[in-house]
């Protein structure tokens, strides 16, 4: 095929390890398979709106496989603001379409999470050729078994739990480790299992603090003076779950609130135990991707290039079982994939004696 393809590529939303590996996968496979020019759009949709981009050369995709973050930069441009003309008086959708047309793009590859996919779908409905790649440490994108970034974050969070484990045991303390994930508990569930947590608290399964306290006491009776509690950033008690979403969010937005801090505070008050909270935060999103994520990101990136070659657009790449597939954007965009209460991993954890603070 002699036609030169012009490919725009952007990374949007929170970063995660594996973005550069995926960008590299798209670029390497595209250069291998067809004649192309790749335009890097800076800082996600902001760059597409403002026309901030640069023509990439092949060497810029070298040496980035192991690099954390994203060489293109990223930003959060909430979907709800996309179709609204705000104080800046900018028609954002119109501006994005204009940049796409000005650049004479044949397609736009968007690497991002749920918000990114919603905007990608919107642009696809507006007639642009769009391909999505699912990234996030939260693993909460519908239609794919795993997102890239997730496994690296599991490794990091597990290492945090492992390190806390030894100091918890030495001091006989209750340690509440806060794992990222505001809406979805996948990362807490997997790292909690990998790190041998005694209790896992996730947003999808509101807990009763009395049940958590029972575990701490039962362990103490069995001469286990310490307890490891993996608490998702968005974990909530049954009482919190009954609050109006807005009130809950206001409380959570306060500077001193943390889900793990709340659990530790209540256990101190109820049991008089030494309970501490640890919040590793963005450490979970930083640094080099794991081998698993390097492979998955490469697979996703190469599949995106194959789709460009075959002119298949309006889709998002996904992992289903051991196969790399693609889903129509309109079927998956913005549908959060949360942990079902009866998910096999939840059952497995329960069968290993891990408590979810219920029952
Ligand atoms: O979506 C990834 C994530 O790290 C969530 O787990 C977390 O709730 C959120 O991003 C944090 O966002 P920010 O980087 O904007 O603080």
Short mmCIF file of N, CA and C in Angstrom, two decimals, residues 141-305:
data_model
loop_
_atom_site.label_atom_id
_atom_site.label_comp_id
_atom_site.label_asym_id
_atom_site.label_seq_id
_atom_site.Cartn_x
_atom_site.Cartn_y
_atom_site.Cartn_z
N UNK A 141 -11.98 -0.86 33.14
CA UNK A 141 -12.57 -0.60 31.83
C UNK A 141 -13.31 -1.84 31.35
N UNK A 142 -14.54 -1.62 31.00
CA UNK A 142 -15.41 -2.70 30.55
C UNK A 142 -14.89 -3.32 29.25
N UNK A 143 -15.06 -4.62 29.11
CA UNK A 143 -14.74 -5.27 27.84
C UNK A 143 -13.32 -5.80 27.72
N UNK A 144 -12.47 -5.50 28.70
CA UNK A 144 -11.11 -6.07 28.68
C UNK A 144 -10.85 -6.75 30.02
N UNK A 145 -10.22 -7.90 29.96
CA UNK A 145 -9.92 -8.61 31.22
C UNK A 145 -8.97 -7.79 32.07
N UNK A 146 -7.95 -7.24 31.40
CA UNK A 146 -6.98 -6.41 32.11
C UNK A 146 -6.65 -5.17 31.29
N UNK A 147 -6.35 -4.10 32.00
CA UNK A 147 -5.82 -2.89 31.37
C UNK A 147 -4.31 -2.90 31.60
N UNK A 148 -3.56 -2.19 30.77
CA UNK A 148 -2.13 -2.14 31.10
C UNK A 148 -1.90 -1.09 32.19
N UNK A 149 -0.91 -1.35 33.01
CA UNK A 149 -0.67 -0.52 34.19
C UNK A 149 -1.11 -1.22 35.46
N UNK A 150 -2.13 -2.05 35.31
CA UNK A 150 -2.72 -2.72 36.49
C UNK A 150 -1.72 -3.66 37.16
N UNK A 151 -1.08 -4.50 36.37
CA UNK A 151 -0.19 -5.50 36.99
C UNK A 151 1.05 -4.86 37.63
N UNK A 152 1.54 -3.79 37.03
CA UNK A 152 2.68 -3.10 37.66
C UNK A 152 2.24 -2.55 39.01
N UNK A 153 1.06 -1.95 39.03
CA UNK A 153 0.56 -1.37 40.29
C UNK A 153 0.33 -2.47 41.32
N UNK A 154 -0.11 -3.65 40.88
CA UNK A 154 -0.26 -4.77 41.83
C UNK A 154 1.11 -5.08 42.44
N UNK A 155 2.12 -5.13 41.58
CA UNK A 155 3.48 -5.45 42.08
C UNK A 155 3.92 -4.41 43.11
N UNK A 156 3.69 -3.14 42.80
CA UNK A 156 4.14 -2.07 43.71
C UNK A 156 3.35 -2.15 45.03
N UNK A 157 2.03 -2.25 44.91
CA UNK A 157 1.19 -2.28 46.12
C UNK A 157 1.52 -3.51 46.96
N UNK A 158 1.81 -4.62 46.29
CA UNK A 158 2.16 -5.84 47.02
C UNK A 158 3.47 -5.66 47.77
N UNK A 159 4.42 -4.98 47.12
CA UNK A 159 5.68 -4.75 47.82
C UNK A 159 5.47 -3.87 49.05
N UNK A 160 4.59 -2.88 48.90
CA UNK A 160 4.27 -2.02 50.06
C UNK A 160 3.71 -2.89 51.18
N UNK A 161 2.74 -3.75 50.84
CA UNK A 161 2.13 -4.61 51.88
C UNK A 161 3.19 -5.51 52.51
N UNK A 162 4.06 -6.09 51.67
CA UNK A 162 5.12 -6.97 52.20
C UNK A 162 6.00 -6.23 53.21
N UNK A 163 6.36 -5.02 52.86
CA UNK A 163 7.26 -4.26 53.75
C UNK A 163 6.54 -3.87 55.03
N UNK A 164 5.27 -3.52 54.89
CA UNK A 164 4.49 -3.16 56.09
C UNK A 164 4.33 -4.39 56.98
N UNK A 165 4.18 -5.55 56.33
CA UNK A 165 3.97 -6.81 57.06
C UNK A 165 5.04 -7.03 58.13
N UNK A 166 6.30 -6.83 57.75
CA UNK A 166 7.37 -7.15 58.70
C UNK A 166 7.36 -6.17 59.87
N UNK A 167 7.12 -4.89 59.57
CA UNK A 167 7.13 -3.94 60.69
C UNK A 167 5.87 -4.11 61.54
N UNK A 168 4.75 -4.47 60.91
CA UNK A 168 3.51 -4.73 61.67
C UNK A 168 3.73 -5.88 62.65
N UNK A 169 4.38 -6.93 62.14
CA UNK A 169 4.60 -8.11 62.98
C UNK A 169 5.55 -7.78 64.14
N UNK A 170 6.60 -7.00 63.85
CA UNK A 170 7.55 -6.66 64.90
C UNK A 170 6.88 -5.91 66.04
N UNK A 171 6.02 -4.96 65.69
CA UNK A 171 5.42 -4.10 66.70
C UNK A 171 4.08 -4.60 67.22
N UNK A 172 3.54 -5.63 66.57
CA UNK A 172 2.20 -6.08 66.96
C UNK A 172 1.15 -5.01 66.71
N UNK A 173 1.20 -4.43 65.52
CA UNK A 173 0.27 -3.33 65.21
C UNK A 173 -0.77 -3.74 64.17
N UNK A 174 -1.81 -2.95 64.13
CA UNK A 174 -2.78 -3.06 63.03
C UNK A 174 -2.36 -2.03 61.99
N UNK A 175 -2.08 -2.49 60.79
CA UNK A 175 -1.65 -1.56 59.75
C UNK A 175 -2.71 -1.53 58.63
N UNK A 176 -3.18 -0.34 58.34
CA UNK A 176 -4.18 -0.14 57.29
C UNK A 176 -3.47 0.49 56.10
N UNK A 177 -3.37 -0.25 55.00
CA UNK A 177 -2.62 0.23 53.84
C UNK A 177 -3.62 0.66 52.77
N UNK A 178 -3.51 1.91 52.37
CA UNK A 178 -4.49 2.44 51.42
C UNK A 178 -3.99 2.24 49.98
N UNK A 179 -4.79 1.50 49.23
CA UNK A 179 -4.43 1.17 47.85
C UNK A 179 -5.30 2.02 46.92
N UNK A 180 -4.71 2.51 45.83
CA UNK A 180 -5.47 3.38 44.92
C UNK A 180 -6.69 2.68 44.34
N UNK A 181 -7.66 3.45 43.97
CA UNK A 181 -8.91 2.93 43.42
C UNK A 181 -10.07 3.57 44.16
N UNK A 182 -10.62 4.58 43.51
CA UNK A 182 -11.70 5.33 44.15
C UNK A 182 -13.04 4.65 43.98
N UNK A 183 -13.25 4.11 42.78
CA UNK A 183 -14.54 3.45 42.52
C UNK A 183 -14.38 1.95 42.47
N UNK A 184 -13.23 1.51 41.93
CA UNK A 184 -13.05 0.07 41.71
C UNK A 184 -12.00 -0.51 42.67
N UNK A 185 -12.28 -1.68 43.18
CA UNK A 185 -11.40 -2.29 44.18
C UNK A 185 -10.45 -3.35 43.63
N UNK A 186 -10.32 -3.43 42.30
CA UNK A 186 -9.49 -4.51 41.71
C UNK A 186 -8.07 -4.52 42.28
N UNK A 187 -7.46 -3.34 42.32
CA UNK A 187 -6.06 -3.26 42.74
C UNK A 187 -5.91 -3.69 44.20
N UNK A 188 -6.84 -3.29 45.04
CA UNK A 188 -6.79 -3.67 46.45
C UNK A 188 -7.03 -5.18 46.59
N UNK A 189 -7.97 -5.69 45.80
CA UNK A 189 -8.29 -7.12 45.87
C UNK A 189 -7.07 -7.96 45.47
N UNK A 190 -6.46 -7.64 44.34
CA UNK A 190 -5.34 -8.45 43.85
C UNK A 190 -4.09 -8.28 44.73
N UNK A 191 -3.79 -7.04 45.11
CA UNK A 191 -2.57 -6.86 45.92
C UNK A 191 -2.82 -7.36 47.34
N UNK A 192 -4.06 -7.28 47.78
CA UNK A 192 -4.40 -7.81 49.11
C UNK A 192 -4.19 -9.32 49.16
N UNK A 193 -4.62 -9.99 48.11
CA UNK A 193 -4.41 -11.45 48.04
C UNK A 193 -2.92 -11.74 47.92
N UNK A 194 -2.24 -10.98 47.02
CA UNK A 194 -0.80 -11.23 46.80
C UNK A 194 0.02 -10.93 48.05
N UNK A 195 -0.41 -9.96 48.83
CA UNK A 195 0.35 -9.56 50.01
C UNK A 195 -0.11 -10.26 51.28
N UNK A 196 -1.06 -11.17 51.15
CA UNK A 196 -1.52 -11.92 52.32
C UNK A 196 -2.22 -11.05 53.36
N UNK A 197 -3.03 -10.10 52.89
CA UNK A 197 -3.78 -9.25 53.83
C UNK A 197 -4.79 -10.10 54.62
N UNK A 198 -5.08 -9.65 55.84
CA UNK A 198 -6.09 -10.35 56.65
C UNK A 198 -7.49 -9.83 56.35
N UNK A 199 -7.55 -8.55 55.96
CA UNK A 199 -8.83 -7.91 55.65
C UNK A 199 -8.65 -7.11 54.37
N UNK A 200 -9.65 -7.17 53.48
CA UNK A 200 -9.63 -6.37 52.25
C UNK A 200 -10.93 -5.56 52.22
N UNK A 201 -10.79 -4.26 52.13
CA UNK A 201 -11.99 -3.40 52.09
C UNK A 201 -12.03 -2.68 50.76
N UNK A 202 -13.10 -2.89 50.00
CA UNK A 202 -13.19 -2.29 48.66
C UNK A 202 -14.52 -1.52 48.52
N UNK A 203 -14.55 -0.54 47.61
CA UNK A 203 -15.75 0.30 47.49
C UNK A 203 -17.01 -0.50 47.17
N UNK A 204 -16.85 -1.58 46.42
CA UNK A 204 -18.03 -2.34 45.97
C UNK A 204 -18.68 -3.13 47.10
N UNK A 205 -17.92 -3.38 48.18
CA UNK A 205 -18.47 -4.16 49.30
C UNK A 205 -18.36 -3.32 50.58
N UNK A 206 -19.35 -2.48 50.86
CA UNK A 206 -19.27 -1.65 52.06
C UNK A 206 -19.11 -2.52 53.31
N UNK A 207 -18.23 -2.05 54.21
CA UNK A 207 -17.86 -2.88 55.37
C UNK A 207 -18.55 -2.41 56.64
N UNK A 208 -18.52 -3.27 57.63
CA UNK A 208 -18.96 -2.90 58.99
C UNK A 208 -17.70 -2.89 59.84
N UNK A 209 -17.42 -1.78 60.48
CA UNK A 209 -16.17 -1.67 61.25
C UNK A 209 -16.15 -2.71 62.39
N UNK A 210 -17.34 -3.06 62.90
CA UNK A 210 -17.40 -4.06 63.98
C UNK A 210 -16.84 -5.40 63.49
N UNK A 211 -17.12 -5.71 62.22
CA UNK A 211 -16.63 -6.99 61.66
C UNK A 211 -15.10 -6.95 61.50
N UNK A 212 -14.59 -5.79 61.14
CA UNK A 212 -13.14 -5.65 61.01
C UNK A 212 -12.51 -5.79 62.40
N UNK A 213 -13.15 -5.16 63.38
CA UNK A 213 -12.64 -5.24 64.76
C UNK A 213 -12.66 -6.70 65.24
N UNK A 214 -13.70 -7.45 64.86
CA UNK A 214 -13.76 -8.88 65.25
C UNK A 214 -12.53 -9.64 64.76
N UNK A 215 -12.10 -9.32 63.55
CA UNK A 215 -10.94 -10.02 62.97
C UNK A 215 -9.68 -9.70 63.78
N UNK A 216 -9.52 -8.42 64.09
CA UNK A 216 -8.33 -7.99 64.86
C UNK A 216 -8.32 -8.73 66.20
N UNK A 217 -9.47 -8.79 66.84
CA UNK A 217 -9.54 -9.44 68.16
C UNK A 217 -9.33 -10.96 68.06
N UNK A 218 -9.91 -11.56 67.03
CA UNK A 218 -9.76 -13.01 66.85
C UNK A 218 -8.29 -13.35 66.61
N UNK A 219 -7.61 -12.51 65.85
CA UNK A 219 -6.18 -12.76 65.61
C UNK A 219 -5.39 -12.62 66.91
N UNK A 220 -5.74 -11.61 67.69
CA UNK A 220 -5.03 -11.41 68.97
C UNK A 220 -5.23 -12.64 69.87
N UNK A 221 -6.45 -13.19 69.86
CA UNK A 221 -6.72 -14.39 70.68
C UNK A 221 -5.87 -15.57 70.22
N UNK A 222 -5.55 -15.57 68.91
CA UNK A 222 -4.71 -16.64 68.35
C UNK A 222 -3.23 -16.27 68.37
N UNK A 223 -2.88 -15.38 69.27
CA UNK A 223 -1.48 -14.95 69.41
C UNK A 223 -0.91 -14.29 68.16
N UNK A 224 -1.80 -13.71 67.36
CA UNK A 224 -1.31 -12.93 66.22
C UNK A 224 -1.57 -11.47 66.58
N UNK A 225 -0.53 -10.83 67.03
CA UNK A 225 -0.72 -9.48 67.56
C UNK A 225 -0.82 -8.41 66.50
N UNK A 226 -0.70 -8.80 65.26
CA UNK A 226 -0.77 -7.77 64.20
C UNK A 226 -1.84 -8.17 63.17
N UNK A 227 -2.33 -7.16 62.48
CA UNK A 227 -3.32 -7.40 61.41
C UNK A 227 -3.02 -6.48 60.23
N UNK A 228 -3.07 -7.05 59.05
CA UNK A 228 -2.84 -6.27 57.82
C UNK A 228 -4.18 -6.04 57.13
N UNK A 229 -4.53 -4.77 56.96
CA UNK A 229 -5.80 -4.42 56.33
C UNK A 229 -5.52 -3.64 55.05
N UNK A 230 -5.92 -4.19 53.91
CA UNK A 230 -5.77 -3.48 52.63
C UNK A 230 -7.07 -2.71 52.39
N UNK A 231 -6.94 -1.39 52.36
CA UNK A 231 -8.13 -0.53 52.25
C UNK A 231 -8.09 0.22 50.92
N UNK A 232 -9.09 0.03 50.09
CA UNK A 232 -9.12 0.81 48.84
C UNK A 232 -9.37 2.27 49.18
N UNK A 233 -8.80 3.12 48.34
CA UNK A 233 -8.96 4.58 48.51
C UNK A 233 -10.45 4.95 48.63
N UNK A 234 -11.29 4.22 47.91
CA UNK A 234 -12.73 4.55 47.92
C UNK A 234 -13.55 3.62 48.80
N UNK A 235 -12.89 2.85 49.67
CA UNK A 235 -13.64 1.92 50.54
C UNK A 235 -14.58 2.73 51.43
N UNK A 236 -15.75 2.15 51.70
CA UNK A 236 -16.71 2.88 52.53
C UNK A 236 -17.44 1.92 53.46
N UNK A 237 -17.81 2.46 54.62
CA UNK A 237 -18.58 1.66 55.56
C UNK A 237 -20.02 1.57 55.06
N UNK A 238 -20.79 0.68 55.67
CA UNK A 238 -22.20 0.56 55.28
C UNK A 238 -22.94 1.87 55.54
N UNK A 239 -22.54 2.57 56.62
CA UNK A 239 -23.18 3.87 56.94
C UNK A 239 -22.83 4.89 55.84
N UNK A 240 -21.55 4.91 55.44
CA UNK A 240 -21.13 5.84 54.37
C UNK A 240 -21.90 5.55 53.09
N UNK A 241 -22.10 4.27 52.83
CA UNK A 241 -22.77 3.87 51.58
C UNK A 241 -24.20 4.41 51.53
N UNK A 242 -24.79 4.63 52.71
CA UNK A 242 -26.18 5.13 52.74
C UNK A 242 -26.24 6.65 52.56
N UNK A 243 -25.07 7.31 52.73
CA UNK A 243 -25.07 8.78 52.59
C UNK A 243 -25.35 9.18 51.15
N UNK A 244 -25.80 10.42 50.98
CA UNK A 244 -25.96 10.95 49.62
C UNK A 244 -24.56 11.05 49.01
N UNK A 245 -24.46 10.68 47.73
CA UNK A 245 -23.14 10.63 47.08
C UNK A 245 -22.40 11.97 47.25
N UNK A 246 -23.17 13.05 47.11
CA UNK A 246 -22.54 14.37 47.17
C UNK A 246 -21.95 14.63 48.56
N UNK A 247 -22.72 14.26 49.61
CA UNK A 247 -22.24 14.48 50.98
C UNK A 247 -20.99 13.63 51.24
N UNK A 248 -21.05 12.38 50.72
CA UNK A 248 -19.91 11.48 50.93
C UNK A 248 -18.67 12.06 50.26
N UNK A 249 -18.87 12.56 49.04
CA UNK A 249 -17.73 13.11 48.30
C UNK A 249 -17.16 14.35 48.98
N UNK A 250 -18.04 15.18 49.55
CA UNK A 250 -17.58 16.39 50.25
C UNK A 250 -16.71 15.99 51.44
N UNK A 251 -17.18 14.98 52.19
CA UNK A 251 -16.40 14.53 53.35
C UNK A 251 -15.03 14.00 52.91
N UNK A 252 -15.07 13.22 51.83
CA UNK A 252 -13.82 12.61 51.35
C UNK A 252 -12.85 13.63 50.78
N UNK A 253 -13.42 14.73 50.28
CA UNK A 253 -12.56 15.74 49.66
C UNK A 253 -11.82 16.56 50.71
N UNK A 254 -12.24 16.45 51.97
CA UNK A 254 -11.58 17.26 53.00
C UNK A 254 -10.12 16.80 53.14
N UNK A 255 -9.28 17.75 53.39
CA UNK A 255 -7.83 17.54 53.33
C UNK A 255 -7.35 16.38 54.20
N UNK A 256 -7.99 16.20 55.36
CA UNK A 256 -7.45 15.23 56.31
C UNK A 256 -8.09 13.85 56.19
N UNK A 257 -9.04 13.70 55.29
CA UNK A 257 -9.73 12.41 55.21
C UNK A 257 -8.91 11.39 54.42
N UNK A 258 -8.86 10.18 54.93
CA UNK A 258 -8.39 9.07 54.11
C UNK A 258 -9.12 7.83 54.58
N UNK A 259 -9.46 6.97 53.63
CA UNK A 259 -10.25 5.78 53.96
C UNK A 259 -9.50 4.91 54.97
N UNK A 260 -8.17 4.78 54.77
CA UNK A 260 -7.39 3.94 55.67
C UNK A 260 -7.24 4.60 57.04
N UNK A 261 -7.10 5.93 57.03
CA UNK A 261 -6.99 6.67 58.28
C UNK A 261 -8.26 6.51 59.11
N UNK A 262 -9.38 6.49 58.42
CA UNK A 262 -10.69 6.35 59.09
C UNK A 262 -10.80 4.98 59.76
N UNK A 263 -10.39 3.95 59.02
CA UNK A 263 -10.45 2.59 59.59
C UNK A 263 -9.52 2.49 60.79
N UNK A 264 -8.30 3.02 60.66
CA UNK A 264 -7.33 2.96 61.77
C UNK A 264 -7.86 3.71 62.98
N UNK A 265 -8.41 4.90 62.74
CA UNK A 265 -8.93 5.72 63.86
C UNK A 265 -10.02 4.95 64.62
N UNK A 266 -10.95 4.38 63.86
CA UNK A 266 -12.06 3.68 64.52
C UNK A 266 -11.58 2.46 65.31
N UNK A 267 -10.59 1.75 64.76
CA UNK A 267 -10.08 0.56 65.47
C UNK A 267 -9.35 0.98 66.74
N UNK A 268 -8.63 2.08 66.68
CA UNK A 268 -7.95 2.59 67.89
C UNK A 268 -8.98 2.90 68.96
N UNK A 269 -10.05 3.60 68.51
CA UNK A 269 -11.07 4.01 69.49
C UNK A 269 -11.83 2.81 70.05
N UNK A 270 -12.15 1.86 69.19
CA UNK A 270 -12.97 0.72 69.63
C UNK A 270 -12.18 -0.27 70.48
N UNK A 271 -10.90 -0.52 70.07
CA UNK A 271 -10.16 -1.62 70.68
C UNK A 271 -8.96 -1.16 71.51
N UNK A 272 -8.61 0.08 71.39
CA UNK A 272 -7.42 0.58 72.09
C UNK A 272 -6.13 -0.01 71.55
N UNK A 273 -6.17 -0.48 70.32
CA UNK A 273 -4.96 -1.07 69.73
C UNK A 273 -4.11 0.02 69.06
N UNK A 274 -2.87 -0.33 68.77
CA UNK A 274 -2.02 0.59 68.00
C UNK A 274 -2.34 0.35 66.53
N UNK A 275 -3.02 1.27 65.93
CA UNK A 275 -3.36 1.11 64.50
C UNK A 275 -2.81 2.30 63.73
N UNK A 276 -2.18 2.03 62.61
CA UNK A 276 -1.57 3.09 61.80
C UNK A 276 -2.10 2.97 60.36
N UNK A 277 -2.09 4.08 59.67
CA UNK A 277 -2.44 4.00 58.24
C UNK A 277 -1.25 4.46 57.40
N UNK A 278 -1.16 3.85 56.24
CA UNK A 278 -0.08 4.14 55.30
C UNK A 278 -0.71 4.39 53.94
N UNK A 279 -0.33 5.51 53.31
CA UNK A 279 -0.92 5.85 52.01
C UNK A 279 0.19 5.97 50.96
N UNK A 280 0.47 4.91 50.22
CA UNK A 280 1.56 5.00 49.23
C UNK A 280 1.22 5.90 48.04
N UNK A 281 -0.06 6.13 47.79
CA UNK A 281 -0.49 7.10 46.78
C UNK A 281 0.08 6.87 45.39
N UNK A 282 0.61 7.96 44.80
CA UNK A 282 1.01 7.90 43.39
C UNK A 282 2.25 7.07 43.13
N UNK A 283 2.91 6.61 44.18
CA UNK A 283 4.00 5.64 43.99
C UNK A 283 3.48 4.47 43.15
N UNK A 284 2.21 4.16 43.36
CA UNK A 284 1.59 3.02 42.66
C UNK A 284 1.47 3.24 41.15
N UNK A 285 1.62 4.49 40.72
CA UNK A 285 1.50 4.78 39.29
C UNK A 285 2.83 5.11 38.65
N UNK A 286 3.89 5.13 39.48
CA UNK A 286 5.16 5.61 38.95
C UNK A 286 6.10 4.51 38.54
N UNK A 287 7.12 4.90 37.79
CA UNK A 287 8.23 4.00 37.49
C UNK A 287 8.00 3.05 36.35
N UNK A 288 8.96 2.14 36.24
CA UNK A 288 9.01 1.26 35.07
C UNK A 288 7.90 0.21 35.08
N UNK A 289 7.34 -0.11 33.92
CA UNK A 289 6.30 -1.15 33.88
C UNK A 289 6.90 -2.54 34.13
N UNK A 290 6.10 -3.41 34.72
CA UNK A 290 6.52 -4.80 34.94
C UNK A 290 6.63 -5.50 33.58
N UNK A 291 7.25 -6.67 33.61
CA UNK A 291 7.39 -7.44 32.35
C UNK A 291 6.00 -7.74 31.78
N UNK A 292 5.05 -8.10 32.65
CA UNK A 292 3.69 -8.41 32.17
C UNK A 292 3.12 -7.21 31.41
N UNK A 293 3.25 -6.01 32.03
CA UNK A 293 2.67 -4.83 31.39
C UNK A 293 3.43 -4.43 30.12
N UNK A 294 4.74 -4.68 30.09
CA UNK A 294 5.48 -4.38 28.85
C UNK A 294 4.95 -5.24 27.71
N UNK A 295 4.68 -6.49 28.03
CA UNK A 295 4.16 -7.40 27.00
C UNK A 295 2.74 -6.98 26.59
N UNK A 296 1.87 -6.74 27.59
CA UNK A 296 0.48 -6.39 27.27
C UNK A 296 0.41 -5.07 26.50
N UNK A 297 1.19 -4.08 26.94
CA UNK A 297 1.20 -2.78 26.25
C UNK A 297 1.68 -2.96 24.80
N UNK A 298 2.69 -3.78 24.62
CA UNK A 298 3.20 -4.03 23.26
C UNK A 298 2.14 -4.72 22.42
N UNK A 299 1.49 -5.71 23.02
CA UNK A 299 0.43 -6.42 22.28
C UNK A 299 -0.70 -5.46 21.87
N UNK A 300 -1.12 -4.63 22.82
CA UNK A 300 -2.20 -3.67 22.52
C UNK A 300 -1.75 -2.69 21.44
N UNK A 301 -0.51 -2.19 21.58
CA UNK A 301 -0.01 -1.21 20.61
C UNK A 301 0.07 -1.80 19.21
N UNK A 302 0.58 -3.02 19.12
CA UNK A 302 0.71 -3.66 17.80
C UNK A 302 -0.68 -3.92 17.21
N UNK A 303 -1.61 -4.34 18.06
CA UNK A 303 -2.97 -4.59 17.53
C UNK A 303 -3.58 -3.29 17.00
N UNK A 304 -3.31 -2.18 17.68
CA UNK A 304 -3.82 -0.89 17.19
C UNK A 304 -3.26 -0.62 15.78
N UNK A 305 -1.98 -0.91 15.59
CA UNK A 305 -1.37 -0.68 14.27
C UNK A 305 -2.01 -1.60 13.23
#
